[in-house]
XYZ file of C-alpha atoms in Angstrom:
570
model
C -0.201 -0.122 -0.002
C 1.736 3.385 -0.859
C 1.694 6.446 1.213
C -0.658 8.579 -0.730
C -3.274 5.497 -0.498
C -2.704 5.264 3.205
C -3.095 8.949 3.693
C -6.517 9.068 1.771
C -7.950 6.040 3.774
C -7.205 7.905 6.919
C -8.710 10.908 5.996
C -11.668 8.819 5.142
C -11.744 7.243 8.511
C -11.205 10.615 10.118
C -14.342 12.258 8.185
C -16.550 9.231 9.140
C -15.740 9.988 12.585
C -16.249 13.790 12.299
C -19.614 13.348 10.515
C -20.954 10.782 12.932
C -19.640 12.528 15.937
C -21.558 15.919 14.483
C -24.915 13.897 13.754
C -24.990 12.860 17.631
C -24.235 16.441 18.427
C -26.929 17.861 16.218
C -29.455 15.370 17.752
C -28.607 16.057 21.277
C -28.536 19.967 20.800
C -31.948 20.265 18.754
C -33.705 17.439 20.525
C -34.923 16.155 17.434
C -33.737 13.575 15.068
C -34.373 15.786 11.816
C -32.906 15.958 8.385
C -29.353 17.347 9.485
C -28.881 14.693 11.874
C -30.068 11.896 9.226
C -27.707 13.382 6.480
C -24.603 13.597 8.969
C -25.295 9.871 9.965
C -25.977 8.656 6.186
C -22.733 10.319 5.279
C -20.805 9.187 8.205
C -21.740 5.479 7.710
C -21.176 5.698 4.021
C -17.398 7.020 4.718
C -16.993 4.263 7.458
C -18.188 1.602 5.002
C -15.625 3.287 2.265
C -12.879 2.985 4.583
C -13.384 -0.925 5.039
C -13.520 -1.781 1.621
C -10.822 0.387 0.743
C -8.439 -0.910 3.631
C -9.575 -4.262 4.867
C -6.359 -5.864 6.145
C -5.962 -2.879 8.613
C -9.443 -3.506 9.970
C -9.228 -6.996 10.000
C -5.690 -6.767 11.675
C -7.252 -4.874 14.583
C -9.700 -7.567 15.549
C -6.417 -10.016 16.097
C -4.544 -7.723 18.486
C -4.621 -8.710 22.153
C -5.687 -5.300 23.292
C -8.795 -5.347 21.367
C -9.803 -8.674 22.823
C -9.577 -7.339 26.152
C -11.152 -4.049 25.329
C -13.862 -5.720 23.476
C -14.782 -7.666 26.628
C -14.574 -4.515 28.820
C -16.942 -2.836 26.385
C -19.104 -5.775 26.336
C -19.434 -6.287 30.062
C -20.074 -2.506 30.312
C -22.744 -2.579 27.659
C -24.358 -5.271 29.620
C -24.330 -3.424 33.110
C -25.611 -0.094 31.418
C -28.490 -2.394 29.842
C -29.300 -4.438 32.910
C -29.474 -0.935 35.060
C -31.504 0.655 32.453
C -34.158 -2.112 32.232
C -34.462 -2.065 35.978
C -34.974 1.352 35.892
C -37.660 1.065 33.400
C -39.604 -1.856 35.267
C -39.567 0.625 38.532
C -40.828 3.318 36.397
C -43.487 1.072 34.879
C -44.183 -0.886 38.068
C -43.959 0.928 41.364
C -45.471 -1.084 44.314
C -45.728 0.939 47.670
C -46.211 -0.637 51.092
C -48.251 1.211 53.666
C -46.837 0.016 56.833
C -48.837 2.058 59.216
C -51.168 0.941 61.678
C -54.213 3.038 60.517
C -53.327 2.672 56.775
C -53.444 6.452 56.423
C -51.585 6.168 52.987
C -54.007 3.812 51.645
C -57.079 4.665 49.666
C -60.388 3.151 51.566
C -62.204 0.274 49.940
C -65.202 2.658 48.826
C -62.867 4.975 47.087
C -60.951 2.162 45.152
C -64.451 0.677 44.027
C -65.332 4.186 42.787
C -62.083 4.735 40.670
C -62.371 0.963 39.329
C -65.755 1.751 37.837
C -64.513 5.439 36.573
C -64.683 5.557 32.725
C -64.110 9.192 32.028
C -61.342 11.511 32.678
C -61.280 13.729 35.897
C -58.580 16.451 35.832
C -57.319 18.228 38.984
C -55.369 21.414 39.268
C -54.180 22.076 42.444
C -53.004 25.631 43.418
C -50.307 25.948 45.964
C -46.855 27.587 46.824
C -43.514 25.916 46.283
C -43.141 23.702 49.122
C -46.935 23.642 50.213
C -48.228 20.929 47.730
C -46.559 17.647 49.146
C -49.595 16.727 50.898
C -52.144 16.968 48.020
C -49.685 15.456 45.461
C -48.897 12.356 47.712
C -53.055 12.132 47.911
C -53.450 12.524 43.911
C -50.714 10.041 43.278
C -52.409 7.316 45.078
C -55.534 8.114 42.818
C -53.652 8.331 39.745
C -52.291 4.832 40.750
C -55.728 3.145 40.628
C -56.726 4.857 37.612
C -55.361 6.661 34.603
C -58.180 8.594 34.243
C -57.285 10.729 37.139
C -54.989 13.381 35.628
C -53.592 16.107 37.925
C -50.935 18.797 38.087
C -50.002 21.586 40.529
C -49.769 25.124 39.553
C -47.617 27.737 41.299
C -49.605 31.014 41.157
C -46.888 33.115 41.833
C -45.029 31.492 38.612
C -48.097 31.058 36.406
C -50.668 33.651 37.475
C -52.548 33.153 33.886
C -53.897 29.606 35.133
C -55.912 30.899 38.491
C -56.866 33.954 36.714
C -58.638 32.119 33.961
C -60.435 29.327 36.332
C -61.397 32.377 38.707
C -59.382 31.028 41.624
C -59.301 33.422 44.809
C -57.516 31.169 47.648
C -54.469 29.334 47.579
C -54.716 25.678 48.428
C -57.627 25.312 46.105
C -58.201 22.107 43.913
C -60.123 21.909 40.776
C -61.798 18.937 40.000
C -62.997 18.998 36.072
C -64.958 16.326 33.910
C -65.892 17.705 30.880
C -68.072 20.750 31.292
C -68.344 19.875 35.398
C -66.538 21.363 37.838
C -66.171 21.372 41.770
C -63.711 23.288 43.939
C -62.340 21.855 47.048
C -60.479 23.680 49.845
C -59.046 20.764 52.039
C -56.874 17.911 51.356
C -58.977 14.862 52.329
C -59.842 11.690 50.581
C -63.442 12.544 51.583
C -63.524 15.646 49.800
C -61.566 14.101 46.748
C -63.686 11.241 46.108
C -67.142 13.407 46.602
C -65.467 15.673 44.000
C -64.897 13.025 41.664
C -68.321 12.041 42.088
C -69.965 15.166 41.564
C -68.317 16.018 38.203
C -68.960 12.659 36.675
C -72.576 12.614 38.210
C -75.186 12.111 35.500
C -77.353 14.168 37.644
C -76.954 17.730 39.076
C -78.870 19.771 41.387
C -80.377 23.105 40.730
C -80.342 26.105 42.950
C -82.936 28.905 42.581
C -82.463 32.674 43.510
C -85.768 34.252 44.350
C -85.935 37.559 42.182
C -88.709 40.135 41.491
C -89.013 41.580 44.865
C -86.234 43.991 44.861
C -83.796 41.146 45.914
C -79.865 41.491 44.817
C -79.729 39.983 41.261
C -77.587 37.043 40.859
C -76.736 38.111 37.250
C -75.477 41.542 38.387
C -71.574 41.356 38.377
C -71.097 45.291 38.533
C -72.665 46.371 41.698
C -71.296 45.397 44.921
C -74.563 44.422 46.297
C -75.180 41.830 43.266
C -75.120 38.196 43.940
C -73.449 37.282 40.483
C -70.209 35.781 42.790
C -72.314 33.863 44.614
C -74.093 32.486 41.627
C -70.485 31.419 40.303
C -69.647 29.939 43.565
C -72.338 27.417 43.253
C -71.882 27.084 39.477
C -68.082 25.965 40.241
C -69.196 23.594 42.700
C -71.263 21.633 40.028
C -74.895 23.234 40.850
C -77.182 24.612 38.085
C -78.321 28.107 39.015
C -81.321 29.681 37.896
C -83.716 32.835 38.893
C -87.142 32.198 40.241
C -89.458 35.149 39.342
C -91.989 36.397 41.668
C -95.041 34.650 39.517
C -93.725 31.537 39.827
C -94.318 28.498 41.780
C -91.334 26.494 43.314
C -89.880 23.799 40.361
C -89.780 20.167 41.251
C -86.269 20.281 40.163
C -85.454 22.974 42.877
C -82.818 21.276 45.276
C -82.586 24.177 47.155
C -84.239 27.996 47.231
C -82.549 31.366 48.120
C -84.610 33.848 49.458
C -83.536 37.106 50.504
C -85.342 40.143 51.687
C -86.198 42.872 49.141
C -87.346 46.260 48.729
C -91.021 44.699 48.081
C -93.152 42.451 49.975
C -93.466 39.064 48.912
C -96.826 38.381 46.710
C -99.739 36.538 48.278
C -98.748 33.489 45.523
C -95.486 33.613 46.605
C -96.224 33.153 50.317
C -98.594 30.380 49.522
C -95.899 28.659 47.223
C -92.854 28.691 49.458
C -95.240 27.334 52.627
C -96.279 24.548 50.615
C -92.863 23.960 49.189
C -91.572 23.669 52.636
C -94.633 21.444 53.993
C -93.870 19.119 51.519
C -89.846 18.536 52.448
C -88.366 21.962 50.589
C -85.017 23.251 51.262
C -84.490 27.117 51.888
C -81.683 29.448 52.528
C -83.842 32.842 54.126
C -82.083 35.730 54.522
C -82.950 39.191 56.145
C -80.896 42.263 57.141
C -80.878 45.223 59.669
C -84.056 46.927 59.873
C -85.841 45.313 57.217
C -89.667 44.467 57.033
C -89.417 40.933 57.655
C -93.091 39.995 58.191
C -93.390 37.993 55.056
C -90.110 36.207 55.951
C -91.370 35.304 59.600
C -94.709 34.207 58.289
C -92.679 31.756 56.545
C -90.437 31.097 59.322
C -92.483 30.774 62.539
C -93.815 27.106 61.890
C -90.107 26.073 62.263
C -89.531 28.028 65.313
C -87.533 31.147 63.917
C -88.271 34.826 63.842
C -86.091 37.429 62.636
C -85.605 40.509 64.932
C -86.137 44.075 63.982
C -82.799 46.235 64.624
C -79.005 46.036 63.894
C -76.832 43.737 65.862
C -73.542 45.746 67.433
C -70.495 43.752 68.623
C -67.751 45.848 69.450
C -65.416 43.005 70.381
C -65.753 41.124 67.096
C -66.058 43.244 63.967
C -64.659 44.197 60.897
C -62.117 47.043 60.988
C -63.367 48.077 64.720
C -66.801 48.566 62.952
C -69.107 47.273 65.280
C -72.134 47.331 62.741
C -70.021 44.633 60.875
C -69.847 41.714 63.356
C -67.385 38.799 62.472
C -67.607 35.515 63.802
C -65.099 32.832 64.419
C -66.606 30.576 66.593
C -69.141 28.146 65.746
C -71.517 25.608 67.115
C -70.842 21.954 65.988
C -74.049 20.561 67.028
C -76.292 19.177 64.716
C -76.177 20.528 61.217
C -73.391 23.080 62.649
C -70.660 20.498 61.819
C -71.601 20.441 57.753
C -72.428 24.410 57.563
C -69.325 25.482 59.155
C -66.902 22.621 57.792
C -63.225 24.670 57.363
C -64.573 27.811 58.225
C -62.313 30.472 59.659
C -63.667 33.931 59.952
C -67.392 34.724 58.739
C -68.613 38.574 58.525
C -71.983 40.003 58.795
C -72.192 43.388 57.805
C -75.507 45.340 58.666
C -76.965 42.128 60.150
C -80.274 41.918 62.319
C -80.873 38.712 64.593
C -82.754 35.716 64.965
C -84.840 34.320 67.669
C -85.454 30.846 68.281
C -88.630 29.304 69.892
C -87.900 27.449 73.300
C -88.934 24.633 73.356
C -88.907 24.123 69.386
C -92.161 23.001 67.772
C -92.873 19.404 67.596
C -90.940 17.424 65.126
C -88.585 20.589 64.485
C -84.607 20.595 65.500
C -83.327 24.097 65.956
C -79.466 24.547 66.164
C -77.704 28.062 66.609
C -74.710 27.970 63.864
C -73.354 31.491 64.402
C -73.709 33.775 67.118
C -72.082 37.114 68.302
C -70.045 37.757 71.313
C -71.011 38.543 74.750
C -70.196 41.879 74.633
C -72.534 42.256 71.667
C -76.496 43.643 71.548
C -79.540 43.959 69.031
C -80.241 47.818 68.792
C -83.705 48.737 67.914
C -82.942 52.636 67.657
C -81.340 54.151 64.565
C -79.619 57.256 66.024
C -76.414 56.329 67.764
C -74.595 53.033 68.949
C -75.614 52.946 72.552
C -77.232 50.161 74.548
C -80.694 51.311 75.667
C -83.583 49.554 77.539
C -85.443 47.587 74.997
C -82.468 46.591 72.934
C -81.396 42.596 73.573
C -78.137 41.683 74.839
C -75.917 39.259 73.303
C -75.095 36.762 72.007
C -77.173 37.362 69.157
C -77.852 34.380 66.640
C -76.945 35.556 63.259
C -77.082 32.089 61.397
C -79.664 29.243 62.773
C -80.798 25.845 60.945
C -83.896 24.357 61.505
C -85.107 20.799 60.073
C -87.804 18.382 60.648
C -91.332 17.607 59.414
C -93.926 20.267 59.457
C -97.588 19.724 59.434
C -99.562 20.342 56.250
C -100.343 23.826 55.849
C -103.624 25.388 56.223
C -106.014 26.408 53.202
C -105.292 29.881 53.975
C -102.169 31.584 53.279
C -99.910 33.474 55.354
C -101.328 36.832 56.208
C -99.751 39.506 54.109
C -97.573 41.884 55.906
C -97.795 45.776 55.525
C -96.650 46.597 51.823
C -94.815 49.484 50.308
C -92.305 49.860 53.230
C -88.583 49.839 52.190
C -85.823 48.732 54.338
C -85.227 50.812 57.096
C -82.464 53.119 56.946
C -79.172 52.383 59.234
C -77.868 54.224 62.139
C -78.066 57.952 61.546
C -75.266 59.759 63.345
C -72.044 58.703 60.965
C -69.829 60.529 63.507
C -70.725 57.716 66.026
C -70.047 54.739 63.527
C -67.536 54.526 60.580
C -68.516 53.319 57.384
C -67.627 50.107 56.209
C -64.225 49.731 54.341
C -64.609 50.307 50.637
C -64.211 47.118 48.629
C -64.243 46.495 44.916
C -66.983 44.685 43.165
C -64.397 42.396 41.954
C -63.117 39.810 44.857
C -59.666 40.371 46.136
C -57.032 38.066 46.810
C -56.173 37.300 50.354
C -53.126 38.492 52.175
C -52.101 34.850 52.147
C -50.738 35.349 48.577
C -53.722 33.955 46.958
C -53.914 34.638 43.372
C -55.906 37.619 42.307
C -58.905 37.375 39.740
C -59.985 40.774 38.093
C -62.866 39.194 36.277
C -63.289 35.182 37.553
C -64.493 33.625 34.480
C -67.897 31.325 35.618
C -67.806 27.671 34.810
C -69.704 26.804 31.762
C -73.299 25.752 32.699
C -74.292 22.865 30.189
C -78.032 21.655 30.363
C -77.510 18.302 32.113
C -80.304 16.138 33.958
C -81.057 17.618 37.260
C -82.694 15.994 40.373
C -86.353 15.836 40.420
C -88.962 16.229 43.423
C -88.475 12.199 44.451
C -84.654 13.563 45.453
C -85.030 17.227 46.265
C -87.975 16.677 48.693
C -86.425 13.584 50.431
C -85.027 14.226 54.214
C -87.784 16.226 55.361
C -87.551 20.289 55.381
C -84.693 22.154 56.084
C -84.024 25.734 56.344
C -81.077 27.843 57.038
C -81.819 31.527 58.600
C -79.177 34.120 58.178
C -79.874 37.569 59.495
C -78.042 39.407 56.919
C -77.913 39.887 53.067
C -74.903 41.805 52.526
C -72.669 38.758 53.509
C -73.592 37.016 50.162
C -73.001 40.153 47.950
C -70.125 40.681 45.644
C -68.859 42.958 47.858
C -68.212 40.714 50.760
C -68.618 37.164 49.349
C -64.637 37.000 49.061
C -63.621 39.756 51.168
C -59.712 39.020 52.347
C -59.400 36.602 54.980
C -63.017 35.787 55.359
C -64.887 32.452 54.585
C -68.319 33.830 53.611
C -67.764 31.904 50.051
C -67.239 28.539 52.015
C -70.412 29.102 54.228
C -72.469 29.590 51.199
C -71.159 26.536 49.563
C -71.599 24.279 52.917
C -75.046 25.840 53.508
C -76.346 24.806 50.219
C -74.607 21.579 50.551
C -76.367 20.715 53.606
C -79.726 21.931 52.173
C -79.510 19.956 49.337
C -78.033 16.744 51.155
C -75.085 17.030 48.870
C -72.608 17.288 52.211
C -71.351 13.650 51.774
C -71.553 12.224 48.522
C -69.494 9.313 49.884
C -69.035 7.697 52.892
C -65.100 7.562 53.447
C -64.193 6.607 56.853
C -61.626 9.157 58.427
C -58.370 8.019 59.389
C -56.456 9.055 62.544
C -52.918 10.353 62.001
C -52.498 10.405 65.661
C -49.566 8.372 66.963
C -50.595 4.855 68.362
C -49.918 4.420 72.364
C -49.336 1.283 74.187
C -51.306 0.813 77.463
C -49.173 -0.985 79.802
C -50.296 -2.173 83.129
C -47.970 -1.864 86.126
C -45.989 -4.932 86.336
C -45.421 -4.578 82.132
C -44.160 -0.929 82.914
C -41.838 -1.885 85.788
C -40.604 -5.035 83.861
C -39.556 -2.606 80.871
C -38.395 0.126 83.214
C -36.060 -2.032 85.357
C -34.914 -4.231 82.593
C -33.596 -1.297 80.164
C -32.273 0.998 83.151
C -30.899 -1.475 85.918
C -30.863 -5.295 84.560
C -29.212 -4.864 81.203
C -26.504 -2.180 82.367
C -25.671 -4.463 85.772
C -25.415 -7.631 83.539
C -22.956 -5.769 81.459
C -20.916 -4.618 84.432
C -20.777 -8.056 86.055
C -19.709 -9.692 82.661
C -17.173 -6.916 82.593
C -15.967 -7.448 86.004
C -15.747 -11.463 85.297
C -13.688 -11.088 82.099
C -11.110 -8.605 83.819
C -10.869 -11.010 86.883
C -9.965 -13.666 84.601
C -7.432 -11.462 82.730
C -5.514 -9.980 85.734
């Protein structure tokens, strides 16, 4: 082989190596096996084949050297080792068994949840909104759900890094998880198996519950998103929890598809046909959220509530001890009753706000067949004031605590043929306390809910969940379980201004209340799991045995054996 030919074949080999290296580098940098890496790979392989054809003696000679034999063995063992490790990693990623060794199986889903997940045929997406480092508990629980069924898909969003997503979904508070399936949606505020499984059932259910807002008597409008007094944010909150929401005009009777009716005092009295229709609805087992406010004309509402042992009181509640921004006309409640319905209505609540509230009086004893629970009340230092001139307790005022939220449930007797007596007409809600120097006005708030100081994402215009036209439950479901009423001595707590007021839980109170009324607060019974450390109860003799064995007998035995060894070796 002449020198020129040797130089040519060596050049071909170097060119082949360069082309192959360039193909690999191009692929790694771009991440795509496009045209350029393919061309370089073909050129490199062609040059390599040309070198083998042009100089076969040199190539064959390499395979006869001792170094190549040992080197090939080393390369072969390395490739085999990498293949075994890679196969092991692949198997672990595809099949990752876990074992729950806790006594209460707190890291294992209940049989009820597993059964529901096995029957799940449609995709459920879960989007959780947490700060970085605060999502682990939710992520661990969601992984358990996803491991049971690939239809559960989830992601965790940090609102500080991705503010667009919470704005798009109308998320106000951190720690919210949004469950969605198709056009159905339910928001969850706590990380528990009960809530997650109930949310999955809610968004995959073929039927949904329908809630009506009574309109036509001067009540706040559920479609009014511009005015602070509107109820549009309340409507969106219910839609985001998988309810169908509609208006109930004053001229309409209560439809059979009503799971609950929301009735607030308005600027006009109820019509006679309304009072008769609502009384008949409650007598059949209807569910209503009834609200009044300070100095409202409550005659119509009291006619409706008296058979349940509830009466709205005239006046305004003053609470100097617990109030918003030191404004005693805006009581704030942080302690609730857990008796009866209270445990469902106040679940997860922090502080709730009741600006310009009246009060609720309960009958003692309660009417036969009716159970009454005072859910939220003011402090002992509060009172219900019946005059409007200035804040001052006078004779005739009622000392606190004043009931602001009360539930009543049971079976009402059949209504009489005559409708409830009409209240005086034409009287608008009374004015508030007249002396502005004695009482500061409520702090301004925009009609758009604000993010809390905890860092929740702010939404300039929360998007309403699309409302499809699903099948809704009928009277056989909606009237089951007897009559349920929740009375609230305030109407502003539900308004656009105060529903998402910073650091308050008025939105949660609304959702919990409607869940309770509609019988929707526990879609599946998942037993709670205790996370408290297990304790062993020892009798006196057992405790003494452990104490003296570890603290006396074993150390003494070691000393005796050590002394015996020393004596033998001295």
